[in-house]
Short mmCIF file of C-alpha atoms and ligand atoms in Angstrom, two decimals:
data_model
loop_
_atom_site.label_atom_id
_atom_site.label_comp_id
_atom_site.label_asym_id
_atom_site.label_seq_id
_atom_site.Cartn_x
_atom_site.Cartn_y
_atom_site.Cartn_z
CA MET A 1 68.05 43.77 63.26
CA ARG A 2 71.89 44.23 62.43
CA LEU A 3 74.27 43.58 60.18
CA ARG A 4 76.40 41.55 62.55
CA GLY A 5 73.13 39.18 63.01
CA CYS A 6 73.40 38.85 59.47
CA ASN A 7 75.27 35.24 59.03
CA ASN A 8 73.29 33.80 55.66
CA PHE A 9 70.88 34.73 52.34
CA HIS A 10 67.76 34.50 54.45
CA ASP A 11 68.86 37.01 57.30
CA PHE A 12 70.15 39.46 54.40
CA ARG A 13 67.04 39.16 52.65
CA GLU A 14 65.33 39.74 55.77
CA MET A 15 67.22 43.04 57.02
CA ALA A 16 66.39 43.99 52.94
CA ARG A 17 62.83 43.83 53.52
CA ARG A 18 62.74 45.71 56.29
CA ARG A 19 64.46 48.67 54.53
CA LEU A 20 63.20 48.77 51.88
CA PRO A 21 60.06 49.77 50.59
CA GLY A 22 57.67 47.53 49.55
CA PRO A 23 57.71 47.90 45.59
CA ILE A 24 61.86 48.22 45.47
CA PHE A 25 62.25 44.89 47.47
CA ASN A 26 59.73 43.56 45.24
CA TYR A 27 61.45 44.10 42.83
CA ILE A 28 64.44 42.25 43.67
CA ASP A 29 63.02 39.40 45.13
CA GLY A 30 60.11 38.86 42.43
CA ALA A 31 60.84 36.82 39.48
CA ALA A 32 58.26 35.92 36.19
CA ASP A 33 54.97 34.94 36.01
CA ASP A 34 54.39 32.05 38.56
CA GLU A 35 58.49 32.48 39.96
CA VAL A 36 58.64 28.62 39.53
CA THR A 37 61.79 29.23 37.66
CA HIS A 38 63.09 31.32 40.30
CA ARG A 39 62.02 28.75 43.30
CA ARG A 40 64.10 25.98 41.03
CA ASN A 41 67.08 27.78 40.62
CA THR A 42 68.27 27.24 44.36
CA GLU A 43 66.17 23.68 44.69
CA SER A 44 68.48 22.50 42.01
CA PHE A 45 71.24 22.08 43.95
CA GLU A 46 69.44 20.18 47.01
CA ARG A 47 69.20 17.62 44.49
CA CYS A 48 72.47 16.98 44.24
CA ASP A 49 74.75 15.69 47.14
CA LEU A 50 78.38 16.08 48.04
CA VAL A 51 80.73 13.16 48.28
CA PRO A 52 83.68 14.32 50.89
CA ASN A 53 87.18 12.74 51.10
CA ILE A 54 89.55 12.81 54.37
CA LEU A 55 92.99 13.05 55.39
CA ARG A 56 94.15 14.92 52.80
CA GLY A 57 96.31 17.41 53.96
CA VAL A 58 94.02 20.65 53.50
CA SER A 59 95.70 22.88 56.03
CA ALA A 60 96.43 25.66 53.05
CA ILE A 61 93.17 26.50 51.22
CA ASP A 62 93.51 28.60 47.53
CA MET A 63 90.16 29.15 46.30
CA SER A 64 91.43 31.47 43.22
CA VAL A 65 90.07 30.63 39.34
CA THR A 66 91.25 32.20 36.25
CA VAL A 67 88.03 32.67 34.15
CA MET A 68 88.22 34.68 30.81
CA GLY A 69 91.97 35.47 31.01
CA GLN A 70 90.77 37.49 34.54
CA ARG A 71 92.52 35.96 37.78
CA LEU A 72 90.16 36.10 41.05
CA ALA A 73 90.91 35.69 44.49
CA MET A 74 87.36 33.69 44.91
CA PRO A 75 85.23 31.61 42.69
CA VAL A 76 82.43 33.67 42.62
CA TYR A 77 81.51 37.17 41.30
CA CYS A 78 78.78 39.96 41.40
CA SER A 79 76.66 39.69 38.38
CA PRO A 80 75.77 42.22 36.62
CA THR A 81 72.50 44.30 38.06
CA ALA A 82 70.36 47.07 37.14
CA LEU A 83 69.25 50.10 39.55
CA GLN A 84 71.56 49.56 42.41
CA ARG A 85 71.11 52.83 43.65
CA LEU A 86 67.62 52.86 44.26
CA PHE A 87 68.54 49.51 46.40
CA HIS A 88 71.29 51.62 48.40
CA HIS A 89 72.00 55.37 47.69
CA ASP A 90 75.69 54.16 47.26
CA GLY A 91 74.68 51.17 44.95
CA GLU A 92 77.51 50.21 42.19
CA ARG A 93 80.25 52.16 44.32
CA ALA A 94 79.48 50.13 47.17
CA VAL A 95 79.47 46.76 45.24
CA GLY A 96 82.59 47.64 43.24
CA ALA A 97 84.64 48.42 46.33
CA ALA A 98 83.72 45.15 47.96
CA ALA A 99 84.42 43.25 45.07
CA ALA A 100 87.45 44.97 45.00
CA LYS A 101 88.37 44.01 48.55
CA PHE A 102 87.91 40.13 48.15
CA GLY A 103 89.76 40.42 44.46
CA THR A 104 86.62 39.54 42.68
CA MET A 105 85.16 40.66 39.62
CA PHE A 106 81.80 42.72 39.39
CA GLY A 107 79.29 43.44 36.73
CA VAL A 108 77.96 46.47 35.39
CA SER A 109 74.29 46.84 34.04
CA SER A 110 73.62 48.99 31.01
CA LEU A 111 70.72 49.93 32.89
CA GLY A 112 73.55 50.80 35.94
CA THR A 113 73.26 53.66 38.06
CA VAL A 114 76.86 54.71 38.31
CA SER A 115 79.20 55.23 35.35
CA LEU A 116 80.92 52.56 34.32
CA GLU A 117 84.31 54.82 33.70
CA GLU A 118 83.99 55.84 37.29
CA LEU A 119 83.68 52.71 38.73
CA ARG A 120 87.09 51.19 36.02
CA LYS A 121 89.13 54.49 37.59
CA ALA A 122 88.20 53.47 41.14
CA HIS A 123 89.18 50.05 41.32
CA PRO A 124 91.52 47.68 39.78
CA THR A 125 89.28 44.45 39.94
CA PRO A 126 88.15 42.75 37.16
CA GLN A 127 84.86 44.79 35.37
CA ILE A 128 82.17 42.94 33.40
CA TYR A 129 80.29 45.44 31.14
CA GLN A 130 76.80 44.16 30.70
CA PHE A 131 75.29 44.80 27.28
CA TYR A 132 72.24 45.08 25.51
CA PHE A 133 71.71 44.49 21.64
CA HIS A 134 70.06 47.91 20.12
CA LYS A 135 68.26 48.38 16.83
CA ASP A 136 70.85 51.26 16.17
CA ARG A 137 73.96 49.61 14.88
CA GLY A 138 75.59 52.77 15.63
CA LEU A 139 74.58 52.84 18.98
CA ASN A 140 76.23 49.55 20.05
CA ARG A 141 79.23 50.61 18.40
CA ALA A 142 79.50 53.92 20.06
CA MET A 143 78.72 52.42 23.51
CA MET A 144 81.01 49.28 22.97
CA GLN A 145 83.79 52.04 22.39
CA ARG A 146 82.87 53.60 25.42
CA ALA A 147 83.46 50.88 27.40
CA LYS A 148 86.90 50.18 25.13
CA SER A 149 88.10 53.33 26.01
CA ALA A 150 87.88 52.51 29.81
CA GLY A 151 89.27 49.63 29.98
CA VAL A 152 86.25 47.53 30.57
CA ASN A 153 88.02 43.92 30.96
CA VAL A 154 84.98 41.62 29.81
CA MET A 155 82.22 42.59 27.68
CA ALA A 156 78.78 40.48 28.51
CA LEU A 157 76.09 40.58 25.87
CA THR A 158 72.64 39.69 27.77
CA VAL A 159 70.46 37.26 25.31
CA ASP A 160 67.46 36.51 27.45
CA SER A 161 66.28 39.46 27.85
CA ILE A 162 64.69 40.11 24.09
CA THR A 163 61.58 40.94 25.33
CA GLY A 164 60.73 42.31 29.51
CA GLY A 165 59.94 39.24 31.49
CA ASN A 166 56.28 39.17 32.82
CA ARG A 167 56.99 40.62 36.67
CA GLU A 168 53.70 40.18 38.57
CA ARG A 169 54.78 41.80 41.80
CA ASP A 170 55.93 44.91 39.74
CA LEU A 171 52.33 45.21 37.92
CA ARG A 172 50.71 45.12 41.07
CA THR A 173 53.18 47.59 42.95
CA GLY A 174 53.58 50.06 40.01
CA PHE A 175 56.79 49.61 39.86
CA THR A 176 58.12 50.73 36.80
CA ILE A 177 60.84 53.63 36.22
CA PRO A 178 59.96 56.57 36.06
CA PHE A 179 57.75 55.95 39.33
CA ARG A 180 54.59 55.10 38.30
CA LEU A 181 53.30 53.71 41.70
CA THR A 182 49.71 52.08 42.76
CA LEU A 183 48.08 53.85 45.81
CA GLY A 184 49.56 50.65 47.81
CA GLY A 185 52.87 51.18 46.46
CA MET A 186 52.77 54.78 47.72
CA VAL A 187 51.81 53.87 50.67
CA GLN A 188 54.98 51.26 51.25
CA PHE A 189 57.17 54.10 50.34
CA ALA A 190 55.61 56.55 52.68
CA ILE A 191 56.24 53.97 55.67
CA LYS A 192 59.75 53.81 55.15
CA PRO A 193 60.78 57.51 55.07
CA ILE A 194 64.22 56.45 55.94
CA TRP A 195 64.80 54.96 52.33
CA GLY A 196 63.08 58.12 50.94
CA LEU A 197 65.31 60.83 53.19
CA ASN A 198 68.27 59.22 51.72
CA TYR A 199 67.43 58.85 48.42
CA LEU A 200 65.78 63.11 48.17
CA THR A 201 69.37 63.57 49.72
CA HIS A 202 71.70 61.65 47.93
CA GLU A 203 73.04 62.82 44.13
CA ARG A 204 70.01 62.46 41.56
CA PHE A 205 69.07 58.86 40.07
CA ARG A 206 70.71 58.64 36.55
CA LEU A 207 71.47 55.94 34.36
CA PRO A 208 74.61 57.18 33.32
CA GLN A 209 75.35 54.11 30.63
CA LEU A 210 72.24 55.17 28.78
CA ASP A 211 71.97 58.66 29.39
CA ASP A 212 74.47 59.98 26.87
CA HIS A 213 72.79 57.96 24.09
CA VAL A 214 69.30 57.91 25.10
CA ASP A 215 67.21 60.55 26.81
CA MET A 216 66.24 58.55 29.56
CA GLY A 217 66.77 60.02 32.93
CA GLY A 218 64.92 62.53 32.72
CA GLY A 219 62.04 60.42 32.29
CA ALA A 220 61.34 60.90 28.79
CA LEU A 221 61.87 57.20 28.15
CA SER A 222 60.59 54.66 30.85
CA ILE A 223 62.80 51.46 30.86
CA SER A 224 60.26 49.00 29.65
CA ARG A 225 59.96 51.64 27.00
CA TYR A 226 63.27 51.56 26.32
CA PHE A 227 63.54 47.59 25.61
CA THR A 228 60.30 47.58 23.45
CA GLU A 229 61.47 50.48 21.34
CA MET A 230 65.26 50.12 21.37
CA LEU A 231 66.24 46.98 22.04
CA ASP A 232 66.32 44.83 18.72
CA PRO A 233 64.63 41.28 18.78
CA ALA A 234 65.89 40.69 15.07
CA MET A 235 69.27 40.53 16.98
CA ASN A 236 70.59 36.94 15.47
CA TRP A 237 74.02 35.14 15.47
CA ASP A 238 75.62 37.49 12.65
CA ASP A 239 74.73 40.22 14.34
CA VAL A 240 76.65 38.85 17.80
CA ALA A 241 79.44 37.56 15.65
CA ALA A 242 80.34 41.02 14.44
CA MET A 243 80.18 42.48 17.77
CA VAL A 244 82.44 39.86 19.03
CA ARG A 245 85.01 40.91 16.32
CA GLU A 246 84.48 44.56 16.72
CA TRP A 247 85.34 43.76 20.72
CA ASP A 248 88.21 42.00 19.98
CA GLY A 249 88.85 40.77 23.48
CA GLN A 250 86.67 38.93 26.03
CA PHE A 251 83.42 38.59 25.21
CA CYS A 252 80.90 36.39 26.59
CA LEU A 253 77.02 35.56 26.01
CA LYS A 254 74.94 35.84 29.10
CA GLY A 255 71.63 33.33 29.24
CA VAL A 256 72.72 30.40 27.14
CA MET A 257 71.05 27.52 28.15
CA SER A 258 71.19 24.96 25.18
CA VAL A 259 73.85 22.90 23.89
CA ALA A 260 73.51 24.02 20.28
CA ASP A 261 73.74 27.89 21.08
CA ALA A 262 76.67 27.28 23.59
CA ARG A 263 78.39 25.66 20.16
CA ARG A 264 77.54 28.48 18.19
CA ALA A 265 78.74 30.71 20.72
CA VAL A 266 82.23 28.64 20.17
CA GLU A 267 81.78 28.75 16.86
CA ILE A 268 81.61 33.03 16.66
CA GLY A 269 84.96 33.41 18.94
CA CYS A 270 83.29 34.10 22.47
CA THR A 271 85.41 33.19 25.04
CA GLY A 272 82.72 32.59 27.66
CA ILE A 273 79.43 32.04 28.48
CA ILE A 274 77.29 32.40 31.14
CA LEU A 275 74.37 29.55 31.99
CA SER A 276 71.36 31.76 33.45
CA ASN A 277 68.03 32.44 33.50
CA HIS A 278 68.08 36.02 34.87
CA GLY A 279 67.06 34.86 38.10
CA GLY A 280 63.63 33.21 36.77
CA ARG A 281 63.13 37.09 35.57
CA GLN A 282 62.28 36.17 32.27
CA LEU A 283 60.79 32.77 31.10
CA ASP A 284 59.18 30.62 33.55
CA GLY A 285 58.87 27.52 33.61
CA SER A 286 62.98 27.36 32.13
CA ARG A 287 65.24 24.82 33.42
CA ALA A 288 67.41 26.22 36.05
CA ALA A 289 70.81 26.53 34.98
CA PHE A 290 72.77 24.43 37.59
CA ASP A 291 70.66 21.24 35.89
CA GLN A 292 71.75 22.37 32.48
CA LEU A 293 75.69 22.99 33.75
CA ALA A 294 77.01 19.34 32.87
CA GLU A 295 75.86 18.80 29.32
CA VAL A 296 76.90 22.33 28.14
CA VAL A 297 80.35 21.70 29.75
CA ASP A 298 80.81 18.41 28.27
CA ALA A 299 80.11 19.84 25.19
CA VAL A 300 82.17 22.56 25.01
CA GLY A 301 84.16 23.19 28.20
CA ASP A 302 87.33 22.51 26.87
CA ARG A 303 87.07 25.45 24.06
CA ILE A 304 85.29 28.19 25.76
CA ASP A 305 85.11 28.87 29.53
CA VAL A 306 81.50 28.38 31.33
CA MET A 307 79.82 29.85 33.90
CA MET A 308 76.61 29.83 35.52
CA ASP A 309 74.44 31.86 38.02
CA GLY A 310 70.88 31.57 39.28
CA GLY A 311 69.80 30.57 43.07
CA VAL A 312 73.37 30.83 44.58
CA GLN A 313 72.99 30.80 48.23
CA ARG A 314 75.95 28.81 49.96
CA GLY A 315 79.34 28.00 49.49
CA THR A 316 77.93 24.59 49.05
CA HIS A 317 76.05 25.65 45.67
CA VAL A 318 79.31 27.11 44.57
CA LEU A 319 81.21 23.99 45.14
CA LYS A 320 78.51 21.84 43.51
CA ALA A 321 78.67 24.22 40.06
CA LEU A 322 82.58 24.41 40.03
CA SER A 323 82.83 20.38 40.85
CA LEU A 324 80.32 20.20 37.52
CA GLY A 325 83.15 21.97 35.68
CA ALA A 326 81.86 25.82 35.70
CA LYS A 327 85.02 28.32 35.89
CA ALA A 328 83.08 30.56 38.39
CA VAL A 329 79.94 31.33 39.66
CA GLY A 330 77.71 34.57 39.78
CA LEU A 331 75.82 35.93 42.62
CA GLY A 332 72.61 37.91 42.12
CA ARG A 333 70.20 38.33 44.92
CA TYR A 334 72.74 37.39 47.57
CA TYR A 335 74.44 40.19 47.26
CA LEU A 336 71.99 42.86 46.69
CA TYR A 337 69.99 41.79 49.78
CA ALA A 338 73.25 42.55 51.17
CA LEU A 339 73.59 46.36 49.47
CA ALA A 340 70.04 47.25 50.62
CA ALA A 341 70.85 45.93 54.13
CA ASP A 342 74.10 47.97 54.71
CA GLY A 343 75.92 49.37 51.68
CA GLN A 344 79.19 48.15 51.11
CA ARG A 345 79.62 47.15 54.91
CA GLY A 346 76.54 44.67 54.04
CA VAL A 347 78.18 43.31 50.64
CA GLU A 348 81.28 42.87 52.73
CA ARG A 349 79.98 41.08 55.11
CA ALA A 350 77.98 39.16 52.57
CA LEU A 351 81.05 38.22 50.59
CA ALA A 352 83.13 37.12 53.73
CA ASN A 353 80.88 34.70 54.65
CA MET A 354 80.73 33.10 51.58
CA GLN A 355 84.77 33.38 51.54
CA ALA A 356 84.77 31.45 54.86
CA GLU A 357 81.80 28.74 53.46
CA ILE A 358 83.75 27.96 50.28
CA GLU A 359 87.16 27.86 52.79
CA ARG A 360 85.59 25.76 55.30
CA ASP A 361 83.88 23.55 52.60
CA MET A 362 87.10 22.95 50.86
CA ARG A 363 88.52 21.90 53.86
CA LEU A 364 85.62 19.41 54.72
CA MET A 365 85.68 18.18 50.94
CA GLY A 366 89.10 16.98 51.18
CA VAL A 367 90.24 19.60 48.50
CA SER A 368 92.77 22.63 48.74
CA ALA A 369 92.56 24.17 44.96
CA ILE A 370 89.39 24.22 43.28
CA SER A 371 91.40 22.11 40.42
CA GLN A 372 91.18 19.35 42.87
CA LEU A 373 86.70 19.36 42.53
CA SER A 374 85.75 16.73 40.12
CA ARG A 375 82.12 15.02 39.55
CA ASP A 376 83.43 12.32 41.66
CA ASN A 377 82.50 14.83 44.64
CA LEU A 378 79.22 14.34 43.49
CA ARG A 379 76.07 12.20 43.02
CA PHE A 380 72.66 13.07 42.31
CA ARG A 381 69.50 11.61 43.55
C1 FMN B 401 66.87 43.26 40.82
C2 FMN B 401 67.83 42.82 39.64
C3 FMN B 401 68.31 43.20 38.80
C4 FMN B 401 69.08 42.95 37.45
N1 FMN B 401 69.71 43.35 36.63
C5 FMN B 401 70.28 42.84 35.69
C6 FMN B 401 70.70 43.51 34.14
O1 FMN B 401 70.62 44.90 34.25
N2 FMN B 401 71.58 42.70 33.26
C7 FMN B 401 71.46 41.59 33.35
O2 FMN B 401 71.78 40.81 32.48
N3 FMN B 401 71.10 40.40 34.33
C8 FMN B 401 70.65 41.42 35.37
N4 FMN B 401 69.91 40.17 36.47
C9 FMN B 401 70.10 38.98 36.43
C10 FMN B 401 71.30 38.76 37.28
O3 FMN B 401 72.71 39.42 36.24
C11 FMN B 401 71.79 37.17 37.48
O4 FMN B 401 71.48 36.96 36.31
C12 FMN B 401 70.71 36.79 38.26
O5 FMN B 401 70.28 37.78 39.07
C13 FMN B 401 71.29 35.37 39.19
O6 FMN B 401 70.34 35.20 39.90
P1 FMN B 401 70.00 35.07 41.09
O7 FMN B 401 69.72 36.44 41.71
O8 FMN B 401 69.12 33.51 42.18
O9 FMN B 401 71.51 34.63 42.25
C14 FMN B 401 69.08 41.32 37.56
C15 FMN B 401 68.95 40.36 38.36
C16 FMN B 401 68.27 41.03 39.71
C17 FMN B 401 67.80 39.82 40.92
#
């Protein structure tokens, strides 16, 4: 299977499945409990139909958007995801470079495998830093200061991961960091020797966002212990309000779902919210962000930038979310499978496919700018 043959999400997923050891593929592909929410994320777009207009003069297409003060050449961005150098040895370097080439934003996770400073220096494109809230307030301040000094454009506090989701595929394979593979999991690594060779012949695996503050990379603390021992389940609105004041810049909450919470986010001075269920990896049975979008946009869309992610595989999914009022749309597995398939080249091809789809679909919808999309273009079944 070749990159040239990857024309859509499913092709990249298949190529990633062939390249990656089973436990790593399943870490990306899997979700919480029965994976119901994960499946619904994409299905929710299929309950909504597009109603095109014709004869609107659509020779020049402008798909740029401005979100949280950042101008993006296309209305999708690469959502922050953990452990990217496990998926391809270039990891975040490949994703950052591809995002920059397409003039869009990319996220760097707290559990990222390349330092936010290196990425900030390497690419002019806007960068989100995804942050978790620690019990140690001093640590929170130090990490925010570090991101500020590096020139990070948007701070995103993930609020849907107050405890780890129940990922049963990972329990079956023994996927943890550091690795504690089951016998079956080890066999899966043994039959993918090229991945193993790349892993061993490239720079040592690290978690540079955390290594300076927490002894993790050496394996002293597993990621699951990091979640249970270091993060603060007592985090509340007052804590976050203090963070927002301290950051004093573009600050969004990732994982807001209810109208009440969206209103609180406005009150404490956030400039954005990302409707998300973490790709179905946290609370199974929770609603799809797309299904929840209209009521949140109606409540707060005139005061805060509303974004969404989850299940996005097609340009038409993006146009549906933008028509409902999202300012931009996050991609997760869409670019991760492409990263695993062929590093930077893979992500570039995936973003090129998405760009071509959005452009074609805008023409077919009869719009030449994103601002022309509206709910008049949609009908729900
Ligand atoms: C492998 C993987 C790792 C992720 N790591 C993080 C993370 O470290 N922080 C975070 O806020 N979200 C993380 N996410 C969630 C994504 O940012 C995003 O919300 C989700 O992937 C969107 O759903 P989709 O994969 O269906 O597009 C991760 C998702 C995946 C698939």
